[in-house]
mmCIF file of C-alpha atoms and ligand atoms in Angstrom:
data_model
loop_
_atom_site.group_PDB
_atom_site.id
_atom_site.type_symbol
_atom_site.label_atom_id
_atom_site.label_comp_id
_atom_site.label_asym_id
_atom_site.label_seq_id
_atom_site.Cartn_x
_atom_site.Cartn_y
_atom_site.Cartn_z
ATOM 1 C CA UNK A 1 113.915 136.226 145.105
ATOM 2 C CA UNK A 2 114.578 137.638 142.016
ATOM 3 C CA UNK A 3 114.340 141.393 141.610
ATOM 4 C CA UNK A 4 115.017 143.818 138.843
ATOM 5 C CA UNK A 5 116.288 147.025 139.096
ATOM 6 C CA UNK A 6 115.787 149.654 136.253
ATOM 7 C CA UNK A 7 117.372 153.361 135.858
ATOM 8 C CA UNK A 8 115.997 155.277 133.018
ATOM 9 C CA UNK A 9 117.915 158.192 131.589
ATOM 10 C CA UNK A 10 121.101 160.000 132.759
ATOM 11 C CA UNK A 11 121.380 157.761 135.490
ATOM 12 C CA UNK A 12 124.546 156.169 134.166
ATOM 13 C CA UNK A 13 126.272 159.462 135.071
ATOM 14 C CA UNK A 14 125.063 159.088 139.024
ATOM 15 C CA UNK A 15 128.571 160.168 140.739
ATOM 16 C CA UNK A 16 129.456 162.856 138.473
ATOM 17 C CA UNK A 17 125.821 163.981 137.750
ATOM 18 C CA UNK A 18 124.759 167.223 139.464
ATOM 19 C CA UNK A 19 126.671 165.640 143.130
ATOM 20 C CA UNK A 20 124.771 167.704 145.854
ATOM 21 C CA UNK A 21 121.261 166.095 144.607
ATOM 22 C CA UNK A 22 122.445 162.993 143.633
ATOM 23 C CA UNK A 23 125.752 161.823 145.338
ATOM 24 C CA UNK A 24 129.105 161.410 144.553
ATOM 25 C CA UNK A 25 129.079 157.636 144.398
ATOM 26 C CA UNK A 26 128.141 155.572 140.580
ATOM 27 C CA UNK A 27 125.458 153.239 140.487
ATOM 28 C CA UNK A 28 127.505 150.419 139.733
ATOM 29 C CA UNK A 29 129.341 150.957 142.864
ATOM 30 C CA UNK A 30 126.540 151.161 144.957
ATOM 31 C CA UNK A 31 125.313 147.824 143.447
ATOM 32 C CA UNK A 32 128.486 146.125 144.426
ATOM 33 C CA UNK A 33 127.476 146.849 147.773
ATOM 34 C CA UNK A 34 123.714 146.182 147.282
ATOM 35 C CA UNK A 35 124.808 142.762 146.270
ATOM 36 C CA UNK A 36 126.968 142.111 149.414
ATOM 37 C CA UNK A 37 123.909 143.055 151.489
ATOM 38 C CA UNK A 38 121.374 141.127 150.224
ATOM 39 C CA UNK A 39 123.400 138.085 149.256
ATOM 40 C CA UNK A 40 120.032 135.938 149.847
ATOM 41 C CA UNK A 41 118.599 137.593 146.510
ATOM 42 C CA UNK A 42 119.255 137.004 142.695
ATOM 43 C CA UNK A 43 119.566 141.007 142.406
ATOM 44 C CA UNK A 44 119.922 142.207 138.392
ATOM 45 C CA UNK A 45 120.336 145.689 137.158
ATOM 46 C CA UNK A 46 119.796 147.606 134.003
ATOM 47 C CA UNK A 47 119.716 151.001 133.185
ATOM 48 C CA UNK A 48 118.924 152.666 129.321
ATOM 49 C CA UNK A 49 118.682 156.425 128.418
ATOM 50 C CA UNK A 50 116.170 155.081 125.642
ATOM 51 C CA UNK A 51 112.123 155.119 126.842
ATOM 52 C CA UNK A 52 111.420 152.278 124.072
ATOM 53 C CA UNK A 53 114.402 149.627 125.634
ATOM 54 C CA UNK A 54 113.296 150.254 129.045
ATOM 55 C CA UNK A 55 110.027 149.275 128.019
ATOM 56 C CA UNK A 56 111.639 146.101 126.581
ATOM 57 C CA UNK A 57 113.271 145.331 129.619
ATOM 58 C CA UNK A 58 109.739 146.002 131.585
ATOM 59 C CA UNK A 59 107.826 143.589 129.593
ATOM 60 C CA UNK A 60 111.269 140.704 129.531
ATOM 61 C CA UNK A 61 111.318 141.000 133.402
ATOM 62 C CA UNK A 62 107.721 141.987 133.931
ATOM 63 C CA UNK A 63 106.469 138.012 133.712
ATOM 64 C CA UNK A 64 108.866 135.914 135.471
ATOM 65 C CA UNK A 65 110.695 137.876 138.535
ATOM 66 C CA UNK A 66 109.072 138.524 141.679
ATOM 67 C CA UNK A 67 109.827 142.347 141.792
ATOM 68 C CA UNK A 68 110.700 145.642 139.657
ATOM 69 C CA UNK A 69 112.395 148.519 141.232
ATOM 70 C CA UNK A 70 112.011 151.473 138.764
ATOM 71 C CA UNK A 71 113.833 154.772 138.678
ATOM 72 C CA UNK A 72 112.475 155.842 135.039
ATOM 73 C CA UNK A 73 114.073 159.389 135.652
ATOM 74 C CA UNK A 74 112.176 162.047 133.639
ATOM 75 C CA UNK A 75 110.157 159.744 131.852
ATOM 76 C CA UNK A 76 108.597 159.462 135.114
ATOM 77 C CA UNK A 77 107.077 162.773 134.693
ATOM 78 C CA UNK A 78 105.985 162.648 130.660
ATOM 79 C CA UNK A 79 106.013 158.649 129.787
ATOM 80 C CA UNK A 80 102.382 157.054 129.140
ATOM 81 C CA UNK A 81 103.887 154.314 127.392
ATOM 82 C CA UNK A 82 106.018 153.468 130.784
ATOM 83 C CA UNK A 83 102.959 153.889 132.601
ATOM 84 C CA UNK A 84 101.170 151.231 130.503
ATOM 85 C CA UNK A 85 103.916 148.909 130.111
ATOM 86 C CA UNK A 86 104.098 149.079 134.014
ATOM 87 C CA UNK A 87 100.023 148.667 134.586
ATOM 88 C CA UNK A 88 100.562 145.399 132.001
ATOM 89 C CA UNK A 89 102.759 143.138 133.702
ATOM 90 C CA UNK A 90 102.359 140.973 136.892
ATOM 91 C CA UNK A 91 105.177 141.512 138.666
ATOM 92 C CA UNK A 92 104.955 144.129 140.815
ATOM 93 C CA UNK A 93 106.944 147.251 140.694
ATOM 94 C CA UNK A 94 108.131 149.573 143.865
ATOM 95 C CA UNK A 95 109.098 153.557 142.129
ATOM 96 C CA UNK A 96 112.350 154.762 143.488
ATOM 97 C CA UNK A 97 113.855 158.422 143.074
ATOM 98 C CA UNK A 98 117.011 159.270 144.772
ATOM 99 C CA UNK A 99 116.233 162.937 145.440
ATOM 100 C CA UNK A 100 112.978 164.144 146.990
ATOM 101 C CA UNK A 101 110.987 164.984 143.436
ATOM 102 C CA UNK A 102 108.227 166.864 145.752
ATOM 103 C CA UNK A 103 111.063 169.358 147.061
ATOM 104 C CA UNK A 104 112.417 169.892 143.722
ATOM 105 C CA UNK A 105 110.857 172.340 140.537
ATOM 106 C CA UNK A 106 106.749 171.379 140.395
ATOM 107 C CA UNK A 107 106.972 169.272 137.211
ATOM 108 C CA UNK A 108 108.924 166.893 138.980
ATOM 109 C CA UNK A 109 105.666 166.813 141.361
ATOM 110 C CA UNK A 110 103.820 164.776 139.093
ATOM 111 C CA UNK A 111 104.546 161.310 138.101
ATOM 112 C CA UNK A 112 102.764 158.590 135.608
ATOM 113 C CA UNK A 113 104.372 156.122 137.300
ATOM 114 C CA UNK A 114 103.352 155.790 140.622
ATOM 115 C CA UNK A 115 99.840 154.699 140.108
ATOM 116 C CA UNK A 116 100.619 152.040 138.632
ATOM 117 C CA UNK A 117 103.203 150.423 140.950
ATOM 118 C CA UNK A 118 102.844 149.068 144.825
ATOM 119 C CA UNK A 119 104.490 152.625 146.028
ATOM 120 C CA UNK A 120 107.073 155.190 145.745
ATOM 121 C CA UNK A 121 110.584 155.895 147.839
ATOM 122 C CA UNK A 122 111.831 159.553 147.015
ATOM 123 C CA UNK A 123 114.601 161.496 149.033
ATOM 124 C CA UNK A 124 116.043 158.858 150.723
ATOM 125 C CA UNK A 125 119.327 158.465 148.264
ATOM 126 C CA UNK A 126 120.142 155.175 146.609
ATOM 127 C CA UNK A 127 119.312 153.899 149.898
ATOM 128 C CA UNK A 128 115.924 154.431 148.718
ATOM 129 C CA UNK A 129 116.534 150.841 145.895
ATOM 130 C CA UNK A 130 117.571 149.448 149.460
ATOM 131 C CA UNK A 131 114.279 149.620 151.120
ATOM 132 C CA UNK A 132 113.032 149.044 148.536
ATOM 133 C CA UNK A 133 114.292 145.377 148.406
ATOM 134 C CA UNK A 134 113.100 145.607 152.018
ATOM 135 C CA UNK A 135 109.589 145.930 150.949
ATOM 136 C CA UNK A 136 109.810 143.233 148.502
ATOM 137 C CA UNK A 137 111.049 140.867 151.748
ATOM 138 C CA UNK A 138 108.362 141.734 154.174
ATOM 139 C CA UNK A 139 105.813 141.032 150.851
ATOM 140 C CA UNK A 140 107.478 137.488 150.498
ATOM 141 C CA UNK A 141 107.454 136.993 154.047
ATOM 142 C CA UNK A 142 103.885 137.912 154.955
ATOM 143 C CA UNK A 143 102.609 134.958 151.827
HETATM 144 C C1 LIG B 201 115.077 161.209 139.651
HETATM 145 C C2 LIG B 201 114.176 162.454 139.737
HETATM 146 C C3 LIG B 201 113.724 162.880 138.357
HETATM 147 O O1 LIG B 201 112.916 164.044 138.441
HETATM 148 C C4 LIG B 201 114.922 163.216 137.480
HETATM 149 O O2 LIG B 201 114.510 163.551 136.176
HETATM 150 C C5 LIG B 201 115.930 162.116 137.459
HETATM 151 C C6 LIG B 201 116.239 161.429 138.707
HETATM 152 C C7 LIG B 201 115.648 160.813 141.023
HETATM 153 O O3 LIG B 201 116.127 159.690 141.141
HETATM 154 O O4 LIG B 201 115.653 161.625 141.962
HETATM 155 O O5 LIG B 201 116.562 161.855 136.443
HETATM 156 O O6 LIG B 201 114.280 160.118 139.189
#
């Protein structure tokens, strides 16, 4: 399977980023060990702090892989244009946010996002992209 994994903004500091919502550990770390666990899978990441590029890389993936796994970050909360490019592409796409967004400040309640894709993981950490992939298996499997 191939899978995608997107991080919108200010994820590339994840590690030294605000530590007791987010973790102390970077996201290309934790994909080092993503990889290791689901060796089975063609697993790619990408992360931008620019709406337009992860857009791009929404419509380049959004054809051709079997699954999107989208943290858009605070775009999730303000970005119609994700929204569209995500309702506009076959591939489906699972939401991910590493801290519970419903236990944080209320604009963080509401996400453009999430209507569009299969479903939403929030407050489980980065092992939230984890099940995640899990999801995508059991979707593979049941076909
Ligand atoms: C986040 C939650 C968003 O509200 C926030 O703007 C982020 C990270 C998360 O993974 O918990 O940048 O998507």
């Amino acid at each position: 399977m191939k899978l995608q994994i997107i991080n919108g903004p200010n994820l590339n500091l994840l590690g030294k980023r605000e530590p007791t919502v987010y973790g102390n550990l970077s996201f290309e770390d934790f994909f080092e060990t993503l990889k290791k666990r689901f060796p089975e899978h063609e697993l790619h990441y990408y992360q931008s702090n620019v709406e337009g590029e992860l857009i791009n890389k929404i419509h380049e993936v959004g054809f051709s892989f079997d699954g999107i796994i989208l943290n858009a970050g605070a775009y999730t909360h303000t970005s119609v244009a994700i929204h569209d490019a995500v309702g506009g592409i076959s591939t489906p796409v699972v939401e991910v946010h590493i801290s519970n967004v419903y236990a944080r400040e209320e604009f963080r309640h509401k996400s453009l996002i999430t209507s569009k894709c299969v479903g939403m993981m929030t407050g489980f950490g980065m092992e939230g992209y984890a099940l995640a992939i899990e999801y995508f298996k059991t979707r593979t499997a049941a076909k």
